[in-house]
Short mmCIF file of C-alpha atoms and ligand atoms in Angstrom, two decimals:
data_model
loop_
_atom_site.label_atom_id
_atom_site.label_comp_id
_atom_site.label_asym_id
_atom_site.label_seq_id
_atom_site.Cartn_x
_atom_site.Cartn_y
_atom_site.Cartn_z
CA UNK A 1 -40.66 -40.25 -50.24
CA UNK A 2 -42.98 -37.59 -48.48
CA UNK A 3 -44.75 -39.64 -46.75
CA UNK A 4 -40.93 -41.16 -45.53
CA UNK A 5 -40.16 -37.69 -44.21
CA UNK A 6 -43.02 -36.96 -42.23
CA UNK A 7 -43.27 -40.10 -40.74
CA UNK A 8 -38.98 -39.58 -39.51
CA UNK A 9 -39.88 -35.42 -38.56
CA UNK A 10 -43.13 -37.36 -36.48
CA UNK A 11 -40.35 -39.26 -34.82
CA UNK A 12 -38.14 -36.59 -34.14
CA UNK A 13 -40.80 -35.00 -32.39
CA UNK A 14 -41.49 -37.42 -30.55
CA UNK A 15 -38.26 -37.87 -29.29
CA UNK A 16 -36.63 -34.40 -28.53
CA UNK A 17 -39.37 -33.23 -26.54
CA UNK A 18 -38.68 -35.63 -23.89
CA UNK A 19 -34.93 -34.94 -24.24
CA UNK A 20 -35.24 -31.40 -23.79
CA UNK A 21 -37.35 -31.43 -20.87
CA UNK A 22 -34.62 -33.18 -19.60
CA UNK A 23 -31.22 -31.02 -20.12
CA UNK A 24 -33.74 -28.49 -19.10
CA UNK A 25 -34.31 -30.00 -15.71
CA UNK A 26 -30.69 -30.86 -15.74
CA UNK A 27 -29.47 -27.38 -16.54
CA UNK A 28 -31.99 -25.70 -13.75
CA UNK A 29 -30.63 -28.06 -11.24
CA UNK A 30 -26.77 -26.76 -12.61
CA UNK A 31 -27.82 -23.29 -12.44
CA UNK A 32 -29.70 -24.04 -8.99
CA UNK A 33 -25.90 -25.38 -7.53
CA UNK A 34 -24.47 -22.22 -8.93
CA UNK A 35 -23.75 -19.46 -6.17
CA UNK A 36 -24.15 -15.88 -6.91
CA UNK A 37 -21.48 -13.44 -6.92
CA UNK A 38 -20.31 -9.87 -7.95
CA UNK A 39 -17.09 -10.66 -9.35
CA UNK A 40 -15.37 -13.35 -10.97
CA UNK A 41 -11.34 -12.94 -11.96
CA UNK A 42 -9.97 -16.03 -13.92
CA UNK A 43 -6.30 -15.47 -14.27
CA UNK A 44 -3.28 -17.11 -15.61
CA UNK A 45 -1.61 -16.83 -12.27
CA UNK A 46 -2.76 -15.95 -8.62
CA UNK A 47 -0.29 -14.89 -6.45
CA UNK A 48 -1.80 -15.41 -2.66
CA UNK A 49 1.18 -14.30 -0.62
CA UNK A 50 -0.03 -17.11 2.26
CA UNK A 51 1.97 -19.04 4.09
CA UNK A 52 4.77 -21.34 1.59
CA UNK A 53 4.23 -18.50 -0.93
CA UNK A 54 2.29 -20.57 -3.53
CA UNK A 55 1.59 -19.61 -7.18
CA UNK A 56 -1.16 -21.10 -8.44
CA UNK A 57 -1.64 -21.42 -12.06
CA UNK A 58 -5.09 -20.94 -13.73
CA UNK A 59 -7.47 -20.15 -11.02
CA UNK A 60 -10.26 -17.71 -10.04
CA UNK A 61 -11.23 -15.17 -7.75
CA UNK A 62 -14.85 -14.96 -6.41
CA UNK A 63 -15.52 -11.39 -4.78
CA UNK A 64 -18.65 -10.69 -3.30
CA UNK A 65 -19.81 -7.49 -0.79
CA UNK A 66 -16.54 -6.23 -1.24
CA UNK A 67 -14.45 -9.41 -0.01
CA UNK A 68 -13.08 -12.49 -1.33
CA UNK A 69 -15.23 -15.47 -0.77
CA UNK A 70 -13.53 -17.85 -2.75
CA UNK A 71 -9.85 -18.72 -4.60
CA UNK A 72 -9.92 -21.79 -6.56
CA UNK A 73 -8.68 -23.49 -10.36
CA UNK A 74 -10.61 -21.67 -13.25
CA UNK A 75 -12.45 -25.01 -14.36
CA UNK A 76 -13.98 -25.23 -10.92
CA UNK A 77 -14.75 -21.80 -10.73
CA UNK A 78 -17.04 -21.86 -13.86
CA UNK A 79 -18.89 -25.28 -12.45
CA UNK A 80 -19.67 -23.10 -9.47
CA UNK A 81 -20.42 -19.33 -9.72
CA UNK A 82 -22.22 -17.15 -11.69
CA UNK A 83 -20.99 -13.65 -11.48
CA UNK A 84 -22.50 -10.12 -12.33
CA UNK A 85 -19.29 -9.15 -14.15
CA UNK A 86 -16.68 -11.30 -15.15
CA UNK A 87 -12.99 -10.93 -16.10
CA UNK A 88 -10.51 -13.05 -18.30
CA UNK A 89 -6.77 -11.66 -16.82
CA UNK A 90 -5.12 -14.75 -18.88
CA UNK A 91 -2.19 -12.86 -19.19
CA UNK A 92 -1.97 -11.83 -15.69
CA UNK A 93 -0.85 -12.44 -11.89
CA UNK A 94 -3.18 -11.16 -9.67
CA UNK A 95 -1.37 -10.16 -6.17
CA UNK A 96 -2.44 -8.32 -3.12
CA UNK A 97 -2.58 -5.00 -3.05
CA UNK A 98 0.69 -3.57 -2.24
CA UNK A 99 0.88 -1.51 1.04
CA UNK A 100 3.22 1.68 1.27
CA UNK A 101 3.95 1.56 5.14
CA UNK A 102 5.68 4.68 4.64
CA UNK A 103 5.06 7.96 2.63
CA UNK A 104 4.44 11.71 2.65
CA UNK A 105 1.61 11.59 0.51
CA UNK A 106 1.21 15.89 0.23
CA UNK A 107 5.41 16.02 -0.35
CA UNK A 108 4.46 15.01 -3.94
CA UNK A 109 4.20 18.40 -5.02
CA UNK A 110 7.79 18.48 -3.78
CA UNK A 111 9.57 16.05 -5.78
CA UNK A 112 12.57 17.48 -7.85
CA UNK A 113 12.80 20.68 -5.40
CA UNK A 114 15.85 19.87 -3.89
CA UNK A 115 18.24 16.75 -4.29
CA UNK A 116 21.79 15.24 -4.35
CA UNK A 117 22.17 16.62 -0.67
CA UNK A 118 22.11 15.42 3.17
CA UNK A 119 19.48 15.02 5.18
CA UNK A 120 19.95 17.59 7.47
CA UNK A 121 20.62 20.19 4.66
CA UNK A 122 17.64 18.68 2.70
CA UNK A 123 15.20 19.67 5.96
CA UNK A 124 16.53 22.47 6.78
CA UNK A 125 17.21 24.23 4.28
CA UNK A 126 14.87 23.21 1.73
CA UNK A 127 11.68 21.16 2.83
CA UNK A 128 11.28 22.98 6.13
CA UNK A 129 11.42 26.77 4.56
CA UNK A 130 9.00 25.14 1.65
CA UNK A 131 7.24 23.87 4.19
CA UNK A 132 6.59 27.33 6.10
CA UNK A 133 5.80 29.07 2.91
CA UNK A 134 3.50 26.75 1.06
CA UNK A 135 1.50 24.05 2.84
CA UNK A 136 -1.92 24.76 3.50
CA UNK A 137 -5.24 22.80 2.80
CA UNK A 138 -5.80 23.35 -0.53
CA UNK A 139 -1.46 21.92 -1.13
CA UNK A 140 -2.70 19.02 0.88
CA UNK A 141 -5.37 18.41 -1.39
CA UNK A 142 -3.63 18.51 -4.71
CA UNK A 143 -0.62 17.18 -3.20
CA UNK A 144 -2.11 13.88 -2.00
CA UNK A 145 -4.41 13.70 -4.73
CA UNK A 146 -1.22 13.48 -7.06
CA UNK A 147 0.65 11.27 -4.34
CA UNK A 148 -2.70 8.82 -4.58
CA UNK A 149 -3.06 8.66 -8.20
CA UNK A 150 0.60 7.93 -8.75
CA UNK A 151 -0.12 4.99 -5.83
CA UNK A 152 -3.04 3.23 -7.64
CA UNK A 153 -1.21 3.35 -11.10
CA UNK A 154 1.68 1.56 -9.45
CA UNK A 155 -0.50 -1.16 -7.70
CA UNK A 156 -0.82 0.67 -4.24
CA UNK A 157 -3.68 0.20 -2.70
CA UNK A 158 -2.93 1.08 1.26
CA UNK A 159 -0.98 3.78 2.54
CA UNK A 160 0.46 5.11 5.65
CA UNK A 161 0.56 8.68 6.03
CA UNK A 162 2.56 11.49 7.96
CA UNK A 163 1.88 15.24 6.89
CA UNK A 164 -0.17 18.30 7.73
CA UNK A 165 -4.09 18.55 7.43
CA UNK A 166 -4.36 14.73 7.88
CA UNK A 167 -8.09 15.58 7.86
CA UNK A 168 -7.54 16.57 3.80
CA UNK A 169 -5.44 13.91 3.21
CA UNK A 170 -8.32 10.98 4.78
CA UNK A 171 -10.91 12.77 2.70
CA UNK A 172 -8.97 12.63 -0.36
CA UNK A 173 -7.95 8.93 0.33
CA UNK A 174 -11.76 8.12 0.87
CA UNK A 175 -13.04 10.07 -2.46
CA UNK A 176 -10.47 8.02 -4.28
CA UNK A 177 -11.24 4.71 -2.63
CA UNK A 178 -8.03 3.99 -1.09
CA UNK A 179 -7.07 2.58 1.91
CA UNK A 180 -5.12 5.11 4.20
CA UNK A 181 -3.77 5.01 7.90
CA UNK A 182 -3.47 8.84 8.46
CA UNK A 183 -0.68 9.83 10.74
CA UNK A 184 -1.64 12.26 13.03
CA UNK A 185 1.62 13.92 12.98
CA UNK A 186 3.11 15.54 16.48
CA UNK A 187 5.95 17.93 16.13
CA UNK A 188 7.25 20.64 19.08
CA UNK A 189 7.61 23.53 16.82
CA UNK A 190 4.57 25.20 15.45
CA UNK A 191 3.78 24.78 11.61
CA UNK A 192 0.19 25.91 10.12
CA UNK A 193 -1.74 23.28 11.37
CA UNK A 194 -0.81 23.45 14.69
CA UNK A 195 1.00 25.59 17.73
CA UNK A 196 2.41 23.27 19.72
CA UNK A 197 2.68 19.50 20.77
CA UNK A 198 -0.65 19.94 22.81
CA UNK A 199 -2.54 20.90 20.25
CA UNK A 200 -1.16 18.44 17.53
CA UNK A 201 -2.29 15.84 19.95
CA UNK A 202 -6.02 17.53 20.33
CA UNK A 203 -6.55 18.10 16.60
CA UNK A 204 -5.10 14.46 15.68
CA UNK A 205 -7.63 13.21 17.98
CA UNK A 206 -10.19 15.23 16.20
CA UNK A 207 -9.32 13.60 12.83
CA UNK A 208 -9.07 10.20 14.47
CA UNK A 209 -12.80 10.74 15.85
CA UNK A 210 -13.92 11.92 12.50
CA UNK A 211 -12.73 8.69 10.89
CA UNK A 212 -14.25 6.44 13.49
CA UNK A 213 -16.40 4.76 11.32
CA UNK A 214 -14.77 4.86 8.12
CA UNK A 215 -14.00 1.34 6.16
CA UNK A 216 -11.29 2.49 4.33
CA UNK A 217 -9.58 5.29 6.82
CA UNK A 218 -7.48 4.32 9.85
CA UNK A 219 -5.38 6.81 12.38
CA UNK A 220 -2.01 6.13 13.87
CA UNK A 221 0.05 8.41 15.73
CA UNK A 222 2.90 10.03 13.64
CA UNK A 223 5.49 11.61 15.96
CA UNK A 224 7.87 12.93 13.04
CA UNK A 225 11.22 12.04 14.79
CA UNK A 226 12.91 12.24 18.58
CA UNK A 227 14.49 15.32 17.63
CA UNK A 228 11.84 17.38 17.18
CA UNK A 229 9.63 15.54 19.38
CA UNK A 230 10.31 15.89 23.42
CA UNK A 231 9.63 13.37 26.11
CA UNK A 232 6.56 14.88 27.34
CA UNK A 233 4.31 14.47 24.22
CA UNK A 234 5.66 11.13 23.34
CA UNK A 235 4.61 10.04 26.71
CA UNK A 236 0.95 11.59 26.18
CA UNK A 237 1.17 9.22 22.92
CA UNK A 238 2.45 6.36 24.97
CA UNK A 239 -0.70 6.51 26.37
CA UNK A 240 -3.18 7.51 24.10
CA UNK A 241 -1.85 5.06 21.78
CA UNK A 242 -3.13 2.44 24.40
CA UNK A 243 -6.03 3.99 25.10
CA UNK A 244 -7.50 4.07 21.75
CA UNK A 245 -5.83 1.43 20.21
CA UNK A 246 -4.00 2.55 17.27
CA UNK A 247 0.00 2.34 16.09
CA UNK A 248 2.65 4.88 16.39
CA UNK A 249 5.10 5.52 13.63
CA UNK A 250 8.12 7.70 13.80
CA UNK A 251 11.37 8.67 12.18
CA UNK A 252 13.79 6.40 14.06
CA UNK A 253 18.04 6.00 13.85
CA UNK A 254 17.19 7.54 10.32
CA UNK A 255 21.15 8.85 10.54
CA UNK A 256 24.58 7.96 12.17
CA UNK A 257 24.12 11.76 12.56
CA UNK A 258 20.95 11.11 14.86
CA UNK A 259 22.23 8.94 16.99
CA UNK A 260 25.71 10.74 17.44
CA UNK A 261 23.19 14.15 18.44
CA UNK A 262 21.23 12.10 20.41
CA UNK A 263 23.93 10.25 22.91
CA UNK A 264 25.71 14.37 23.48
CA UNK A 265 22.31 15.49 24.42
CA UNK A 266 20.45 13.13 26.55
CA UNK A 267 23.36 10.08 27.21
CA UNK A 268 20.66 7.58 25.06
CA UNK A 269 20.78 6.48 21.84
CA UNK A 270 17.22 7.52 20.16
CA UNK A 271 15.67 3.58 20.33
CA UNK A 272 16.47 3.12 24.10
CA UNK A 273 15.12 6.56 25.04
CA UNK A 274 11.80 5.87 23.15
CA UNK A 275 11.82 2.41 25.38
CA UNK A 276 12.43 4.62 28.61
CA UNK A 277 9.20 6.01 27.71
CA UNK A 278 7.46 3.00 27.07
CA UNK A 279 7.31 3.42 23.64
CA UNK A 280 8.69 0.21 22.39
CA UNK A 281 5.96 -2.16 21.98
CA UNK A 282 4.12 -4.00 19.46
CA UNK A 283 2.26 -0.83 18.36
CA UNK A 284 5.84 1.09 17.05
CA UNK A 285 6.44 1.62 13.12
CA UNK A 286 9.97 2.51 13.31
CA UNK A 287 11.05 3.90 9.84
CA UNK A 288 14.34 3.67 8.42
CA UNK A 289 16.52 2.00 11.28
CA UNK A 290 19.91 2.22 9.20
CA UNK A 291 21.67 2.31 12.56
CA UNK A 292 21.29 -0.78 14.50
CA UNK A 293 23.13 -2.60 17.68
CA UNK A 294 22.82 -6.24 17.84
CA UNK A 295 21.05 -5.70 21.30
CA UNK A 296 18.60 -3.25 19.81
CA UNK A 297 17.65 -5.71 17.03
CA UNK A 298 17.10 -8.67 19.83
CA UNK A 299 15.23 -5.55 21.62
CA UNK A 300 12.83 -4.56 18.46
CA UNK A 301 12.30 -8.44 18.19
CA UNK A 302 11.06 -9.58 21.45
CA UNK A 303 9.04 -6.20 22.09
CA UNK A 304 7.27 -7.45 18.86
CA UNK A 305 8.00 -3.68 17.29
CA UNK A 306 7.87 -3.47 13.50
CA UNK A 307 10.44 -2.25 11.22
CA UNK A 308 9.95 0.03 7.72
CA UNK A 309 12.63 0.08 5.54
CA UNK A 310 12.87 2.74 2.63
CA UNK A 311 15.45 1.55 0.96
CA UNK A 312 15.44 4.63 -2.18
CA UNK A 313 14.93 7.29 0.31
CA UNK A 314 17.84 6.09 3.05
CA UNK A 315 20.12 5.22 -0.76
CA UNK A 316 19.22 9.38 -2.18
CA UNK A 317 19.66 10.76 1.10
CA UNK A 318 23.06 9.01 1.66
CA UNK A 319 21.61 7.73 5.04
CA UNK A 320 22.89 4.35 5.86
CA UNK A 321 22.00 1.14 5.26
CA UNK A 322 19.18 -0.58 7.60
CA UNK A 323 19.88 -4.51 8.02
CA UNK A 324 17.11 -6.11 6.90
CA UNK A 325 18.07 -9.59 6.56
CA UNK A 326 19.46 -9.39 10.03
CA UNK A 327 15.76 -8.31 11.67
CA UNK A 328 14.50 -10.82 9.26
CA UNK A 329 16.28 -13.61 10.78
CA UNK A 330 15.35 -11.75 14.52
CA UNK A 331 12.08 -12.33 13.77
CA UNK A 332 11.36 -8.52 13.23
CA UNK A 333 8.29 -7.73 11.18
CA UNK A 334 10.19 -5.87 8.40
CA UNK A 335 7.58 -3.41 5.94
CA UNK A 336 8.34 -1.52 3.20
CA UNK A 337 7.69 2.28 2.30
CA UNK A 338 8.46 4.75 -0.54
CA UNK A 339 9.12 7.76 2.02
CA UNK A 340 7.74 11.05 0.45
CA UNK A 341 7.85 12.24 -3.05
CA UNK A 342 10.24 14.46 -2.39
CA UNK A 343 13.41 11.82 -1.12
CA UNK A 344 12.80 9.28 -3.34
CA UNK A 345 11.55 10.66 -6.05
CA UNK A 346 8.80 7.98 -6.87
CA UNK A 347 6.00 6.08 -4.89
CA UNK A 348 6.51 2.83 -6.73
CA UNK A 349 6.49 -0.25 -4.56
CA UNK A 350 7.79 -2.34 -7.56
CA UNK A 351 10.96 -0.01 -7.36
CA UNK A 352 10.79 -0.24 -3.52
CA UNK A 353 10.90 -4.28 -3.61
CA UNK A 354 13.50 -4.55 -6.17
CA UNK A 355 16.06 -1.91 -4.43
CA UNK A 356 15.07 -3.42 -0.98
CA UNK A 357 15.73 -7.20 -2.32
CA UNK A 358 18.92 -5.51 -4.26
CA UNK A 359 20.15 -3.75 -1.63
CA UNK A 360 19.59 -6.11 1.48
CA UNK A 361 22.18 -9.22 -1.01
CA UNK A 362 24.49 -6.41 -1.21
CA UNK A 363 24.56 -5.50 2.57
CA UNK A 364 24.61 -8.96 3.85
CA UNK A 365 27.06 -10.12 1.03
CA UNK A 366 24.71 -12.82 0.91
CA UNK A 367 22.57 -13.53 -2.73
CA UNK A 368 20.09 -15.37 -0.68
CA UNK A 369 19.75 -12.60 2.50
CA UNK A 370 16.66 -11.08 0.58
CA UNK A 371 14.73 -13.54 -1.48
CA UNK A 372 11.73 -11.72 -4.20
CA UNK A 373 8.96 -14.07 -2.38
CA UNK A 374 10.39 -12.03 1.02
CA UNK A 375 10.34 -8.90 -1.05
CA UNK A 376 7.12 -9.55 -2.48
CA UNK A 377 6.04 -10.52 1.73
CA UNK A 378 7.17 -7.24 3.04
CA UNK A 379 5.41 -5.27 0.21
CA UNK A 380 1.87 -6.85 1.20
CA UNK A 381 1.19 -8.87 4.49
CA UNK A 382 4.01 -7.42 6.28
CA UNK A 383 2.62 -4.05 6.07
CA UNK A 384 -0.88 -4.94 6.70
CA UNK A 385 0.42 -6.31 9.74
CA UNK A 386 2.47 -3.68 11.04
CA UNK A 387 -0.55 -1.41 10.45
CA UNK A 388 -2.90 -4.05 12.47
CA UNK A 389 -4.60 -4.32 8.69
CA UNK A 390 -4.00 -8.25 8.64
CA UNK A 391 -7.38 -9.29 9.28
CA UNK A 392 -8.68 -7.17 6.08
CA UNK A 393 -6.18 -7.19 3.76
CA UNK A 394 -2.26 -7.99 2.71
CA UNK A 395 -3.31 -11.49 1.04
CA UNK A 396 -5.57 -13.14 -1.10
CA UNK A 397 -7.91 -14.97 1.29
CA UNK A 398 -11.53 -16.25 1.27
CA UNK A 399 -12.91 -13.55 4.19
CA UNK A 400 -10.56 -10.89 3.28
CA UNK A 401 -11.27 -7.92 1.87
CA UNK A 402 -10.67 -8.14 -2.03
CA UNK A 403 -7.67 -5.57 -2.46
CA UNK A 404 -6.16 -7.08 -5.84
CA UNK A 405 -3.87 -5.77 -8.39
CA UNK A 406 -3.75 -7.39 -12.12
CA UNK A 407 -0.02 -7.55 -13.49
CA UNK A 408 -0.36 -7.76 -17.31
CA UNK A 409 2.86 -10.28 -18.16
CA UNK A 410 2.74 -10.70 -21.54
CA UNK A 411 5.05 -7.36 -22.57
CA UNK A 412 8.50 -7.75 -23.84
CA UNK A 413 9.97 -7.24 -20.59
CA UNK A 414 8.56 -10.01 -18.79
CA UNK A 415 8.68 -13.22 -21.14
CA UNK A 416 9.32 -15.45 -20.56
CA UNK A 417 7.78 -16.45 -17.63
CA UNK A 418 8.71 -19.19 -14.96
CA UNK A 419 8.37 -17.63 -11.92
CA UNK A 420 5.65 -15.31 -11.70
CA UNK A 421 7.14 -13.78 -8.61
CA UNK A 422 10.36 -13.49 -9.64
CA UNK A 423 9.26 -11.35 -12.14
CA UNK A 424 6.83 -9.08 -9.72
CA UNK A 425 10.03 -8.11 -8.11
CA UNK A 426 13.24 -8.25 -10.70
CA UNK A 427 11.70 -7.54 -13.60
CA UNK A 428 8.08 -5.93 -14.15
CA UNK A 429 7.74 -1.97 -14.12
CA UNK A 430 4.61 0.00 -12.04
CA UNK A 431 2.94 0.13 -15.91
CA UNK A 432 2.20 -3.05 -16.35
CA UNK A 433 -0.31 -3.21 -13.06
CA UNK A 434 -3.52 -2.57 -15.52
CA UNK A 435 -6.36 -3.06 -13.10
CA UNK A 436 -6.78 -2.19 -9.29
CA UNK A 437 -9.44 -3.52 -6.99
CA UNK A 438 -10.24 -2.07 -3.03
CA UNK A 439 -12.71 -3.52 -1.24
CA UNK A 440 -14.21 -5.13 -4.51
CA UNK A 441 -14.39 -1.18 -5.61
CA UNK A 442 -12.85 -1.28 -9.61
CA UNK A 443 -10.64 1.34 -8.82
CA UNK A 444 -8.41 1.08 -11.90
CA UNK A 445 -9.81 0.00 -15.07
CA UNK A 446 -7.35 -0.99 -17.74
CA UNK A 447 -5.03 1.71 -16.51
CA UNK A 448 -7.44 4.29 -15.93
CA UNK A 449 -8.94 5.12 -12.84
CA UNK A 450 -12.23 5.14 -12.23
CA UNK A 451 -12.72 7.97 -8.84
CA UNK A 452 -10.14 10.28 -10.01
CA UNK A 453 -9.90 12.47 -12.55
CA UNK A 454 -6.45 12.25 -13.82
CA UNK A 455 -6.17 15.46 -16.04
CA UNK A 456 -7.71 17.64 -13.39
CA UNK A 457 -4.70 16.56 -11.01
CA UNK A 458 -2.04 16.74 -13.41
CA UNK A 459 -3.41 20.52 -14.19
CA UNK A 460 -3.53 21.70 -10.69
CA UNK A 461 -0.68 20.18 -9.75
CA UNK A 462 1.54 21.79 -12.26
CA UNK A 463 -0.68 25.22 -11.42
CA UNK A 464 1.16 24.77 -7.80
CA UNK A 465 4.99 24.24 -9.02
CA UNK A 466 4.09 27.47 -11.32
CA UNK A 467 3.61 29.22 -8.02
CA UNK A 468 6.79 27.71 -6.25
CA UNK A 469 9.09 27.87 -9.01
CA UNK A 470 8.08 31.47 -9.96
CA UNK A 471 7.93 33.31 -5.64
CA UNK A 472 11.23 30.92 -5.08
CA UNK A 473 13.64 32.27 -8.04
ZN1 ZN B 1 9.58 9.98 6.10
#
């Protein structure tokens, strides 16, 4: 019997040896096929937002450097890369990062000041006076820093900016790891950061050349409306706009009210007086547009201008209704934007899509004049592309940088599930976005994020409406 066992352990021996030498080879020669990368996302759903607006079920995102390199089914994924850090979002749909084309990021310390009236009330007798009294650098700090928290937890992770001290408001953008395209904001009348329309232009210029070589900062120019802004500094921005290559956004047929004030004083509706000047072009982010000719829309199309809607903000503020499935069907590049904290009173992009998708059905009288996948389009790519961001970001490409957003779906409020999108827009809320990725940076980590410090925001920021509440009453 011993000598029966030693003789079939001798064989065994014998035999293995051989055999592991060769799934040894054999697994070198795996590992050897395997490419290197940072990250690795396997998720129930990806979301690409490409062209036919697939969803595609149970497949992986390789990120490496900062950009996607590959998107591709989760069984595939693990034959091919081996990752520093890997992540298992089986619950999830992982989308672009959402891009607020439109916001006040500083007005945040604003919010709940002053609503339930008109526009023109609301500015001038509210938000301007505020204005005077309060803003300085240290209110753009806080104020933004509150404005960019609140825009990672809700899955935002590109914004486009018009306020005071845009200098404070690209630093805090680039502490937090955020993309931003600062507005360099123009105004005639003097405010505290600058005198006069000249010197607007000089100091935004400044900012812009201080950002020159930033990855995640951009500049545009941010006249804040025609009616505070006259023809001579718009045309300076006509042309420095070309010159250095960067957008223009501006308030734009915001109000019946507007336009009405506009035709008395200069005999031109706001649009065809900013195309007198040359303004009109592919470079124009013209926010709100709820009054609109049929000419201008054929005009905003073939100048290859882009559109923002803010649906909440134009809703609160009673302003009209812009029509979006009609510069849709133009061909108008239509994004989407929050406005500031202080007319909406959120900077959720899930809210945005599902009032904008809402809103357009009920405008059009037409259930299919805003589809979510449209919704869901004019949230991401369309705002990349209105801010010239397309080539980075606003999909989920191999070459792109990896901005992604992980949307936990397996909550009460979103189950079932058969279309992922559907749900992005109609049902989810801004809570269930648990993890945030810019530029391959982990910027939000199971709801918490990683560059800011959450607590110290919250306190300063209630240390400031202390101050208002208390020198205002
Ligand atoms: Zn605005």
């Amino acid at each position: 019997m011993k000598i029966m066992l030693k003789t079939a352990k001798q064989q065994c021996n014998c035999d293995i040896q051989p055999m592991l030498e060769v799934a040894r080879r054999s697994h070198n020669r795996y590992l050897a096929r395997m490419k290197n990368v940072d990250t690795l996302m396997h998720a129930r759903w990806v979301i690409p937002v490409t062209a036919d607006n697939p969803r595609l079920h149970h497949h992986s995102i390789a990120v490496h450097d900062g950009s996607i390199v590959d998107i591709l089914p989760t069984a595939d994924a693990l034959q091919q890369y081996a990752a520093q850090a890997t992540f298992d979002y089986s619950a999830h749909a992982l989308i672009p990062g959402l891009i607020n084309a439109h916001t006040h990021a500083a007005m945040s310390l604003f919010r709940g000041l002053a609503d339930d009236i008109a526009l023109m009330d609301w500015l001038q007798k509210h938000i301007w006076p505020a204005e005077a009294k309060w803003v300085n650098e240290e209110f753009v700090q806080t104020g933004t820093e509150l404005a960019v928290a609140e825009m990672l937890r809700s899955g935002t992770t590109c914004f486009n900016d018009m306020y005071f001290f845009p200098d404070v408001t690209g630093r805090v953008a680039h502490k937090a790891g955020i993309r931003a395209c600062v507005g360099l904001i123009v105004i005639d009348f003097p405010t505290v950061w600058a005198g006069n329309a000249d010197e607007y232009l000089d100091k935004g210029i400044a900012v812009h050349d201080s950002f020159r070589n930033d990855d995640l900062i951009t500049t545009c120019f941010a006249p804040h409306a025609p009616y505070t802004v006259s023809d001579a500094p718009l045309e300076k921005i006509r042309s420095y706009s070309h010159e250095m290559d960067i957008p223009v956004t501006i308030h734009l047929h915001e109000t019946a009210h507007e336009i009405d004030e506009a035709v008395q004083k200069s005999g031109m509706r706001p649009l065809q007086r900013l195309n007198s000047i040359g303004l009109v072009s592919p470079a124009l982010l013209a926010v709100h547009m709820t009054q609109l000719e049929s000419a201008e829309i054929e005009l905003l199309a073939t100048s290859g201008s882009h559109v923002v809607h803010c649906p909440e903000s134009n809703l609160k503020l009673a302003s009209g209704f812009c029509p979006v499935s009609a510069l849709l069907d133009a061909g108008v590049n239509v994004a989407l934007g929050t406005d500031g904290g202080a007319s909406n009173n959120d900077l959720d992009m899930f809210g945005e899509m599902r009032t904008a998708a809402l809103l357009a059905k009920g405008v059009a009288g037409n259930p299919e004049a805003l589809p979510a996948e449209v919704a869901l389009r004019m949230a991401t790519i369309n705002g990349a592309r209105a801010l010239g961001l397309d080539g980075k970001t606003g999909s989920l490409e191999a070459g792109k940088e990896a901005d992604i957003v992980a949307v936990k779906f397996d909550t009460i409020e979103t189950t079932p599930v058969y279309d992922p999108v559907s749900h992005l827009v109609y049902s989810c809320g801004r809570e269930q976005v648990s993890d945030v990725w810019i530029a391959g940076r982990h910027v939000m980590k199971n709801r918490v994020l990683t560059q800011l410090d959450e607590t110290d925001i919250r306190l300063q920021a209630q240390a400031w409406s202390r101050k208002i509440e208390t020198e205002d009453n």
